[in-house]
PDB file of C-alpha atoms in Angstrom:
ATOM      1  CA  MET R   1     -16.647  31.854 -13.363  1.00  0.00           C
ATOM      2  CA  ASP R   2     -17.924  28.723 -15.123  1.00  0.00           C
ATOM      3  CA  LEU R   3     -17.213  25.210 -13.886  1.00  0.00           C
ATOM      4  CA  LEU R   4     -14.801  24.320 -16.689  1.00  0.00           C
ATOM      5  CA  SER R   5     -12.712  27.397 -15.870  1.00  0.00           C
ATOM      6  CA  ILE R   6     -12.716  26.509 -12.165  1.00  0.00           C
ATOM      7  CA  ALA R   7     -11.585  22.944 -12.935  1.00  0.00           C
ATOM      8  CA  ASP R   8      -8.870  24.186 -15.313  1.00  0.00           C
ATOM      9  CA  GLN R   9      -7.693  26.752 -12.749  1.00  0.00           C
ATOM     10  CA  ASN R  10      -7.649  24.124  -9.954  1.00  0.00           C
ATOM     11  CA  GLN R  11      -5.640  21.780 -12.171  1.00  0.00           C
ATOM     12  CA  GLN R  12      -3.097  24.526 -12.928  1.00  0.00           C
ATOM     13  CA  LEU R  13      -2.853  25.510  -9.242  1.00  0.00           C
ATOM     14  CA  ALA R  14      -2.306  21.849  -8.303  1.00  0.00           C
ATOM     15  CA  PHE R  15       0.480  21.374 -10.850  1.00  0.00           C
ATOM     16  CA  ASN R  16       2.115  24.610  -9.649  1.00  0.00           C
ATOM     17  CA  LEU R  17       1.850  23.429  -6.038  1.00  0.00           C
ATOM     18  CA  LEU R  18       3.305  20.011  -6.908  1.00  0.00           C
ATOM     19  CA  GLN R  19       6.293  21.779  -8.438  1.00  0.00           C
ATOM     20  CA  GLU R  20       6.729  24.248  -5.556  1.00  0.00           C
ATOM     21  CA  ALA R  21       6.322  21.585  -2.847  1.00  0.00           C
ATOM     22  CA  GLN R  22       8.601  19.158  -4.725  1.00  0.00           C
ATOM     23  CA  LEU R  23       6.498  16.180  -3.615  1.00  0.00           C
ATOM     24  CA  ILE R  24       7.558  14.021  -6.549  1.00  0.00           C
ATOM     25  CA  GLU R  25      11.251  14.846  -6.043  1.00  0.00           C
ATOM     26  CA  ALA R  26      11.008  13.983  -2.321  1.00  0.00           C
ATOM     27  CA  TRP R  27       9.768  10.470  -3.134  1.00  0.00           C
ATOM     28  CA  GLN R  28      12.262  10.046  -5.977  1.00  0.00           C
ATOM     29  CA  LYS R  29      15.063  10.398  -3.408  1.00  0.00           C
ATOM     30  CA  ILE R  30      14.166   6.917  -2.098  1.00  0.00           C
ATOM     31  CA  GLY R  31      14.107   5.499  -5.638  1.00  0.00           C
ATOM     32  CA  ALA R  32      10.325   5.639  -6.058  1.00  0.00           C
ATOM     33  CA  THR R  33       8.362   5.890  -9.297  1.00  0.00           C
ATOM     34  CA  ILE R  34       5.465   8.343  -8.930  1.00  0.00           C
ATOM     35  CA  HIS R  35       2.200   8.500 -10.877  1.00  0.00           C
ATOM     36  CA  ILE R  36      -0.335  11.319 -10.689  1.00  0.00           C
ATOM     37  CA  VAL R  37      -3.853   9.836 -10.528  1.00  0.00           C
ATOM     38  CA  GLY R  38      -7.404  10.926  -9.767  1.00  0.00           C
ATOM     39  CA  SER R  39      -9.064  14.256 -10.470  1.00  0.00           C
ATOM     40  CA  LEU R  40      -5.779  16.119 -11.027  1.00  0.00           C
ATOM     41  CA  LYS R  41      -4.847  13.800 -13.890  1.00  0.00           C
ATOM     42  CA  SER R  42      -8.371  13.640 -15.380  1.00  0.00           C
ATOM     43  CA  GLY R  43      -9.106  17.386 -15.087  1.00  0.00           C
ATOM     44  CA  LEU R  44     -12.106  16.788 -12.802  1.00  0.00           C
ATOM     45  CA  MET R  45     -10.953  18.695  -9.689  1.00  0.00           C
ATOM     46  CA  MET R  46     -13.724  20.897  -8.323  1.00  0.00           C
ATOM     47  CA  LYS R  47     -14.214  21.852  -4.635  1.00  0.00           C
ATOM     48  CA  ASN R  48     -12.039  19.134  -3.101  1.00  0.00           C
ATOM     49  CA  LEU R  49      -8.469  20.228  -3.656  1.00  0.00           C
ATOM     50  CA  ASP R  50      -6.831  16.786  -3.625  1.00  0.00           C
ATOM     51  CA  ILE R  51      -3.515  15.809  -5.151  1.00  0.00           C
ATOM     52  CA  ASP R  52      -3.432  12.019  -5.521  1.00  0.00           C
ATOM     53  CA  LEU R  53      -0.069  10.321  -5.991  1.00  0.00           C
ATOM     54  CA  HIS R  54       0.658   6.624  -6.305  1.00  0.00           C
ATOM     55  CA  ILE R  55       4.225   5.932  -5.290  1.00  0.00           C
ATOM     56  CA  TYR R  56       5.942   2.654  -6.159  1.00  0.00           C
ATOM     57  CA  THR R  57       9.029   1.010  -4.695  1.00  0.00           C
ATOM     58  CA  GLU R  58      10.307  -2.571  -4.930  1.00  0.00           C
ATOM     59  CA  LYS R  59       9.952  -3.039  -1.163  1.00  0.00           C
ATOM     60  CA  LEU R  60       7.813  -1.249   1.384  1.00  0.00           C
ATOM     61  CA  GLN R  61       9.962  -0.016   4.234  1.00  0.00           C
ATOM     62  CA  VAL R  62       8.195   1.933   6.950  1.00  0.00           C
ATOM     63  CA  ALA R  63      11.340   3.852   7.950  1.00  0.00           C
ATOM     64  CA  GLU R  64      11.981   4.906   4.348  1.00  0.00           C
ATOM     65  CA  SER R  65       8.394   6.066   3.892  1.00  0.00           C
ATOM     66  CA  PHE R  66       8.574   7.987   7.178  1.00  0.00           C
ATOM     67  CA  SER R  67      11.843   9.617   6.092  1.00  0.00           C
ATOM     68  CA  VAL R  68      10.088  11.211   3.108  1.00  0.00           C
ATOM     69  CA  MET R  69       7.208  12.408   5.265  1.00  0.00           C
ATOM     70  CA  GLN R  70       9.645  13.795   7.827  1.00  0.00           C
ATOM     71  CA  GLU R  71      11.343  15.828   5.105  1.00  0.00           C
ATOM     72  CA  LEU R  72       7.990  17.106   3.799  1.00  0.00           C
ATOM     73  CA  ALA R  73       6.778  17.970   7.325  1.00  0.00           C
ATOM     74  CA  GLU R  74       9.968  19.917   8.062  1.00  0.00           C
ATOM     75  CA  ARG R  75       9.860  21.786   4.745  1.00  0.00           C
ATOM     76  CA  LEU R  76       6.146  22.428   4.145  1.00  0.00           C
ATOM     77  CA  CYS R  77       3.344  23.908   6.217  1.00  0.00           C
ATOM     78  CA  LEU R  78       1.536  20.587   6.710  1.00  0.00           C
ATOM     79  CA  THR R  79      -1.298  21.060   9.182  1.00  0.00           C
ATOM     80  CA  ASP R  80      -2.237  17.383   9.571  1.00  0.00           C
ATOM     81  CA  ILE R  81      -0.729  14.001   8.650  1.00  0.00           C
ATOM     82  CA  GLN R  82      -2.477  10.613   8.755  1.00  0.00           C
ATOM     83  CA  TYR R  83      -0.667   7.300   8.371  1.00  0.00           C
ATOM     84  CA  LYS R  84      -2.053   3.835   7.639  1.00  0.00           C
ATOM     85  CA  ASN R  85       0.130   0.742   7.506  1.00  0.00           C
ATOM     86  CA  LEU R  86      -1.568  -1.690   5.086  1.00  0.00           C
ATOM     87  CA  ILE R  87       1.604  -3.608   4.207  1.00  0.00           C
ATOM     88  CA  ASP R  88       0.204  -6.931   5.417  1.00  0.00           C
ATOM     89  CA  THR R  89      -3.144  -6.575   3.596  1.00  0.00           C
ATOM     90  CA  GLU R  90      -3.950  -7.320  -0.039  1.00  0.00           C
ATOM     91  CA  GLU R  91      -3.437  -3.599  -0.791  1.00  0.00           C
ATOM     92  CA  GLU R  92       0.265  -3.889   0.192  1.00  0.00           C
ATOM     93  CA  CYS R  93       0.683  -0.179   0.762  1.00  0.00           C
ATOM     94  CA  ILE R  94       1.352   2.615   3.202  1.00  0.00           C
ATOM     95  CA  GLU R  95      -1.183   5.430   3.021  1.00  0.00           C
ATOM     96  CA  TRP R  96      -0.255   9.012   3.794  1.00  0.00           C
ATOM     97  CA  HIS R  97      -2.876  11.768   3.900  1.00  0.00           C
ATOM     98  CA  ALA R  98      -1.573  15.250   4.618  1.00  0.00           C
ATOM     99  CA  SER R  99      -3.275  18.644   4.711  1.00  0.00           C
ATOM    100  CA  TYR R 100      -1.482  21.721   3.417  1.00  0.00           C
ATOM    101  CA  LYS R 101      -2.483  25.380   3.526  1.00  0.00           C
ATOM    102  CA  ASP R 102      -1.300  27.478   0.577  1.00  0.00           C
ATOM    103  CA  LYS R 103      -0.566  31.235   0.508  1.00  0.00           C
ATOM    104  CA  GLU R 104      -4.202  31.987  -0.365  1.00  0.00           C
ATOM    105  CA  MET R 105      -5.298  29.914   2.667  1.00  0.00           C
ATOM    106  CA  ASN R 106      -6.767  27.164   0.472  1.00  0.00           C
ATOM    107  CA  VAL R 107      -6.536  23.755   2.167  1.00  0.00           C
ATOM    108  CA  TRP R 108      -5.109  21.026  -0.068  1.00  0.00           C
ATOM    109  CA  LYS R 109      -5.061  17.323   0.681  1.00  0.00           C
ATOM    110  CA  PHE R 110      -2.068  15.270  -0.434  1.00  0.00           C
ATOM    111  CA  ASP R 111      -3.080  11.607  -0.760  1.00  0.00           C
ATOM    112  CA  MET R 112       0.180   9.726  -1.180  1.00  0.00           C
ATOM    113  CA  ILE R 113      -0.210   5.961  -1.462  1.00  0.00           C
ATOM    114  CA  HIS R 114       3.121   4.131  -1.218  1.00  0.00           C
ATOM    115  CA  ILE R 115       2.631   0.775  -2.983  1.00  0.00           C
ATOM    116  CA  ARG R 116       4.833  -2.266  -3.511  1.00  0.00           C
ATOM    117  CA  LYS R 117       5.694  -2.697  -7.197  1.00  0.00           C
ATOM    118  CA  GLY R 118       4.102  -5.834  -8.602  1.00  0.00           C
ATOM    119  CA  SER R 119       1.371  -6.022  -5.950  1.00  0.00           C
ATOM    120  CA  LYS R 120      -2.261  -6.832  -6.795  1.00  0.00           C
ATOM    121  CA  TYR R 121      -3.280  -3.179  -7.248  1.00  0.00           C
ATOM    122  CA  ASP R 122      -0.138  -2.006  -9.056  1.00  0.00           C
ATOM    123  CA  GLY R 123      -1.413   0.246 -11.869  1.00  0.00           C
ATOM    124  CA  VAL R 124      -5.135  -0.335 -11.242  1.00  0.00           C
ATOM    125  CA  VAL R 125      -6.033   3.254 -10.317  1.00  0.00           C
ATOM    126  CA  GLU R 126      -3.826   4.541 -13.139  1.00  0.00           C
ATOM    127  CA  ARG R 127      -5.775   2.442 -15.666  1.00  0.00           C
ATOM    128  CA  VAL R 128      -9.130   3.623 -14.278  1.00  0.00           C
ATOM    129  CA  THR R 129      -7.997   7.277 -14.302  1.00  0.00           C
ATOM    130  CA  ASP R 130      -6.794   6.944 -17.920  1.00  0.00           C
ATOM    131  CA  ALA R 131     -10.046   5.211 -18.945  1.00  0.00           C
ATOM    132  CA  VAL R 132     -12.189   7.930 -17.328  1.00  0.00           C
ATOM    133  CA  ALA R 133     -10.122  10.688 -18.963  1.00  0.00           C
ATOM    134  CA  SER R 134     -10.218   9.027 -22.399  1.00  0.00           C
ATOM    135  CA  LYS R 135     -14.001   8.545 -22.319  1.00  0.00           C
ATOM    136  CA  LEU R 136     -14.821  12.069 -21.112  1.00  0.00           C
ATOM    137  CA  THR R 137     -16.852  14.054 -23.616  1.00  0.00           C
ATOM    138  CA  PRO R 138     -17.338  17.794 -22.991  1.00  0.00           C
ATOM    139  CA  GLU R 139     -20.914  16.987 -21.891  1.00  0.00           C
ATOM    140  CA  LEU R 140     -19.866  14.215 -19.457  1.00  0.00           C
ATOM    141  CA  ARG R 141     -17.160  16.461 -18.010  1.00  0.00           C
ATOM    142  CA  ARG R 142     -19.688  19.253 -17.485  1.00  0.00           C
ATOM    143  CA  ILE R 143     -22.143  16.839 -15.760  1.00  0.00           C
ATOM    144  CA  ILE R 144     -19.436  15.446 -13.441  1.00  0.00           C
ATOM    145  CA  LEU R 145     -18.134  18.907 -12.528  1.00  0.00           C
ATOM    146  CA  GLN R 146     -21.683  20.150 -11.828  1.00  0.00           C
ATOM    147  CA  ILE R 147     -22.414  17.168  -9.578  1.00  0.00           C
ATOM    148  CA  LYS R 148     -19.116  17.686  -7.719  1.00  0.00           C
ATOM    149  CA  PHE R 149     -19.942  21.374  -7.341  1.00  0.00           C
ATOM    150  CA  ASP R 150     -23.429  20.548  -5.990  1.00  0.00           C
ATOM    151  CA  VAL R 151     -22.237  18.050  -3.343  1.00  0.00           C
ATOM    152  CA  PRO R 152     -22.979  19.815  -0.038  1.00  0.00           C
ATOM    153  CA  ARG R 153     -20.021  20.943   2.049  1.00  0.00           C
ATOM    154  CA  GLY R 154     -19.144  18.307   4.611  1.00  0.00           C
ATOM    155  CA  THR R 155     -20.553  15.482   2.468  1.00  0.00           C
ATOM    156  CA  ILE R 156     -17.821  13.156   1.250  1.00  0.00           C
ATOM    157  CA  ILE R 157     -18.460  11.180  -1.916  1.00  0.00           C
ATOM    158  CA  PRO R 158     -15.457   9.566  -3.619  1.00  0.00           C
ATOM    159  CA  GLY R 159     -14.926  10.814  -7.172  1.00  0.00           C
ATOM    160  CA  ILE R 160     -14.928   7.218  -8.438  1.00  0.00           C
ATOM    161  CA  GLU R 161     -18.491   6.815  -7.133  1.00  0.00           C
ATOM    162  CA  ILE R 162     -19.622   9.880  -9.088  1.00  0.00           C
ATOM    163  CA  TYR R 163     -17.863   8.652 -12.248  1.00  0.00           C
ATOM    164  CA  GLN R 164     -19.476   5.228 -11.949  1.00  0.00           C
ATOM    165  CA  ALA R 165     -22.925   6.801 -11.495  1.00  0.00           C
ATOM    166  CA  VAL R 166     -22.458   9.067 -14.536  1.00  0.00           C
ATOM    167  CA  PHE R 167     -20.846   6.495 -16.865  1.00  0.00           C
ATOM    168  CA  THR R 168     -22.795   3.397 -15.795  1.00  0.00           C
ATOM    169  CA  GLY R 169     -26.012   4.823 -14.337  1.00  0.00           C
ATOM    170  CA  LYS R 170     -26.395   7.750 -16.763  1.00  0.00           C
ATOM    171  CA  VAL R 171     -26.831  10.031 -13.737  1.00  0.00           C
ATOM    172  CA  LYS R 172     -27.035  13.716 -14.709  1.00  0.00           C
ATOM    173  CA  SER R 173     -27.480  15.618 -11.402  1.00  0.00           C
ATOM    174  CA  TYR R 174     -26.703  15.505  -7.698  1.00  0.00           C
ATOM    175  CA  ALA R 175     -30.341  14.544  -6.933  1.00  0.00           C
ATOM    176  CA  GLU R 176     -30.050  11.617  -9.350  1.00  0.00           C
ATOM    177  CA  LEU R 177     -26.703  10.687  -7.766  1.00  0.00           C
ATOM    178  CA  GLU R 178     -28.342  10.431  -4.328  1.00  0.00           C
ATOM    179  CA  GLN R 179     -30.991   8.066  -5.767  1.00  0.00           C
ATOM    180  CA  TRP R 180     -28.323   6.014  -7.583  1.00  0.00           C
ATOM    181  CA  ARG R 181     -26.213   5.660  -4.424  1.00  0.00           C
ATOM    182  CA  SER R 182     -29.138   4.365  -2.366  1.00  0.00           C
ATOM    183  CA  SER R 183     -29.626   1.419  -4.742  1.00  0.00           C
ATOM    184  CA  HIS R 184     -25.996   0.979  -5.891  1.00  0.00           C
ATOM    185  CA  PRO R 185     -23.740   1.113  -2.818  1.00  0.00           C
ATOM    186  CA  LEU R 186     -20.045   1.288  -3.654  1.00  0.00           C
ATOM    187  CA  THR R 187     -18.487  -1.934  -2.366  1.00  0.00           C
ATOM    188  CA  ASN R 188     -15.029  -1.825  -3.926  1.00  0.00           C
ATOM    189  CA  SER R 189     -13.933   1.220  -5.903  1.00  0.00           C
ATOM    190  CA  LEU R 190     -11.063  -0.774  -7.408  1.00  0.00           C
ATOM    191  CA  ASP R 191     -13.422  -3.172  -9.189  1.00  0.00           C
ATOM    192  CA  TRP R 192     -14.992  -0.632 -11.570  1.00  0.00           C
ATOM    193  CA  MET R 193     -13.794   0.528 -14.980  1.00  0.00           C
ATOM    194  CA  PRO R 194     -15.798   2.709 -17.400  1.00  0.00           C
ATOM    195  CA  GLY R 195     -17.134   0.595 -20.258  1.00  0.00           C
TER     196      GLY R 195
END
């Protein structure tokens, strides 16, 4: 199967899983607005099966956020949940990272970032995701998917770092990405936007 087919299949599986798991509906119960971001939205999902959601409410209430996660944990086969309280930082968010095993035994990661509406980073990742998707040519998509495919298992490289290397550094392979990263360390992924 070619890389484009794998990415398209992963995207379809992710949308099906989102619907089955009713993640968006669970957060809507507390009045949240939910945006799909990252590789699911841009069609660049390869080996890392991540569903990235940015969840916005007027106020960040720990108990409310926990209530959604409690419902999801009781309803879904979540194998691991991580929680980070960043309410009092400039990010103004609560991070949830949960692992889920589907019927085919694929492990999915749900990255659910609960953000205060109107905070500094409100909409930032959405704008970057939209910019990446709008500037993707078939050739750039193929290069990014190949690099993601070639990243060795166990090596974690944020997608945004790969996109920056391809768009800004004209990187065309995993070997070139390794060279790029050694001289261009990622300091803040929220500062970059494709030109």
